[in-house]
Amino acid sequence: MAENSSYPTEEQQPAHTSSLKRRHEEDSPEFGSPPKKQDTGEGHSLKVASHYNTLQECGLAERSRSRIVHLRNFNNWTKSILIGEILDKVRRERRDVAVLDLGCGKGGDLLKWRKGRISKLVCADIADVSVEQCRQRYDDMRRRSHPNERIFSAEFITADCSRELLSDKLSDAELKFDICSCQFVYHYSFESHSQADTMLRNACERLRPGGFFIGTTPDSYELVKRLEASDSNSFGNEVYRVTFRKKGEYPLFGCQYEFNLEGVVDVPEFLVYFPLLVEMAKKYNMRLVFKKTFREFFQDKIKDEQNRILLQRMQGLEQYPADGRGRLASDNPVEYHHAERIAKTPGVRLPLGTMSKSEWEATSTYSCVLYSLSSCGLPLCFFLSD
Ligand SMILES: C[S@@+](CC[C@H](N)C(=O)[O-])C[C@H]1O[C@@H](n2cnc3c(N)ncnc32)[C@H](O)[C@@H]1O
């Protein structure tokens, strides 16, 4: 990747904060009145489990041909940086680090935990097939590792973490975690208050004092802003589409939408109204350390040379203009107007690192979140940002 990177610009001001906030104050069970939507039993959990169970893992070759390969790599880079920084922070205090990967999926973050030299990992997910694939990946990793490498021990749990308590299922009832990582998962639990609370409890109740809860989730401000700007119940572009049931009403729980990425209709997701999550987390003695959109996180972290090198290695950006052998992810020149404009600026060194406009629009619907637990209930005052 070149040192230069260019992105399509867009407004970042959250819109409709006031209508969301009003509903928050009126409806939140934490604020005196019952939630609008009651937990009706299974909800969408079965759908979620079977959706992820049937998702095929595609090989490297197929992945690299995907229209959204850079978006996926970029999201993965964002997780790597978030996880790496938090591990560095924890390691300053502790040698043996225990992690809960809440909604681990097929084990997409196993290598990050290996690189971070943790001691113990608990992987939990609602989808049993995914958990089994995660276990196999871990076993393979162990088998292929150098005999001198000390690979973390791992435990695998299939559970609906929005309805079941993980503490009842852990093999060691005394186990405490330094980190709970919940990547692209938490929004599934916002179907009802009790589900969101159980997920939060699973994330936080076994954290050591000073431990961290980190995560990534779609940004409700961004989703509502884009929805309100659209003239239908839906918005998106050639790589992603988000479809809401209704416009103008955003209940605190059960505000359902469908996120369709590269033509694959995903299972229902639910808006996570962030100030409510912050309030709910106080019950578990959690204090917010930061919340950043992917755009803000990128702008912050890309200043660091090591992070830039990693982004290049992970191919989170594509080269613009494409080199002789390569092709851009899209043949449509409109997708690269932003890069073309910068490339024509006198003095700019080519090639640039960039991403197609549609991929950037899709990935910029996400935010990273970092919480910290304070056993004595005092707010912690450190921030990860520089
Ligand atoms: C988008 S995938 C992310 C997987 C993984 N964290 C990653 O970043 O690669 C979302 C995962 O959340 C899991 N999930 C959704 N609802 C869940 C629940 N109630 N309990 C546990 N896992 C859940 C899904 O089965 C799926 O594996």
Coordinates of N, CA, C and O and ligand atoms in Angstrom, one line a residue, residues 48 52 79 103-105 108-109 125-127 159-162 183-185 188 199, ligand 1:
V48 N -31.2 -17.2 13.6 CA -29.8 -16.8 13.6 C -28.9 -18.0 13.6 O -27.9 -18.1 12.8
Y52 N -26.2 -19.0 10.5 CA -24.8 -19.1 10.6 C -24.3 -20.5 10.4 O -23.2 -20.7 9.9
K79 N -10.6 -5.1 13.7 CA -10.6 -6.0 14.9 C -9.2 -6.3 15.4 O -9.0 -6.3 16.6
G103 N -19.8 -14.9 20.8 CA -20.2 -14.9 19.4 C -19.0 -15.1 18.6 O -18.7 -14.4 17.6
C104 N -18.2 -16.2 18.9 CA -16.9 -16.5 18.2 C -17.1 -16.8 16.7 O -16.1 -16.7 16.0
G105 N -18.3 -17.3 16.3 CA -18.4 -17.7 14.9 C -17.5 -18.9 14.7 O -17.3 -19.8 15.5
G108 N -12.9 -16.8 13.5 CA -12.1 -15.9 12.7 C -11.1 -15.1 13.5 O -10.2 -14.5 12.9
D109 N -11.1 -15.1 14.8 CA -10.2 -14.3 15.6 C -9.1 -15.2 16.3 O -8.3 -14.7 17.0
D125 N -20.9 -19.5 21.1 CA -21.7 -19.0 20.0 C -23.0 -19.8 20.0 O -23.1 -21.0 20.5
I126 N -24.0 -19.2 19.4 CA -25.3 -19.9 19.4 C -25.4 -21.0 18.3 O -26.2 -22.0 18.4
A127 N -24.5 -20.9 17.3 CA -24.5 -21.8 16.2 C -23.6 -23.0 16.4 O -22.4 -22.8 16.4
A159 N -24.2 -21.9 23.0 CA -25.3 -21.3 23.9 C -25.9 -20.1 23.2 O -25.2 -19.4 22.5
D160 N -27.1 -19.9 23.5 CA -27.7 -18.6 23.1 C -27.4 -17.7 24.2 O -27.9 -17.7 25.3
C161 N -26.4 -16.9 24.0 CA -25.8 -16.0 25.0 C -26.7 -14.8 25.4 O -26.4 -14.0 26.3
S162 N -27.9 -14.7 24.7 CA -28.8 -13.7 25.1 C -29.9 -14.3 26.0 O -30.9 -13.6 26.4
Q183 N -17.5 -9.4 18.7 CA -17.3 -8.8 17.4 C -18.4 -9.0 16.5 O -18.6 -10.2 16.1
F184 N -19.1 -8.0 16.1 CA -20.2 -8.1 15.1 C -21.4 -9.0 15.7 O -22.0 -9.7 14.9
V185 N -21.6 -8.9 16.9 CA -22.6 -9.9 17.6 C -23.7 -9.2 18.4 O -24.9 -9.5 18.3
Y188 N -27.5 -8.5 17.7 CA -28.6 -9.6 17.7 C -29.4 -9.7 18.9 O -30.5 -10.1 18.9
M199 N -27.0 -10.9 27.5 CA -25.8 -10.8 26.7 C -24.7 -10.0 27.5 O -23.6 -10.4 27.6
Ligands
LIG1 C1 -21.2 -11.7 12.1 S1 -20.9 -13.1 13.0 C2 -19.4 -12.7 13.8 C3 -18.5 -13.9 14.2 C4 -17.2 -13.5 14.9 N1 -17.4 -12.7 16.1 C5 -16.3 -12.7 13.9 O1 -16.1 -11.5 14.1 O2 -15.8 -13.3 13.0 C6 -22.1 -13.1 14.2 C7 -22.0 -14.3 15.2 O3 -22.9 -14.0 16.3 C8 -23.4 -15.2 16.7 N2 -24.7 -15.0 17.5 C9 -25.8 -14.3 17.1 N3 -26.7 -14.3 18.1 C10 -26.1 -15.0 19.2 C11 -26.5 -15.3 20.5 N4 -27.7 -15.0 20.9 N5 -25.7 -16.0 21.3 C12 -24.5 -16.4 20.8 N6 -24.0 -16.1 19.6 C13 -24.8 -15.4 18.7 C14 -23.8 -15.9 15.3 O4 -24.0 -17.3 15.4 C15 -22.5 -15.6 14.6 O5 -21.5 -16.5 14.7

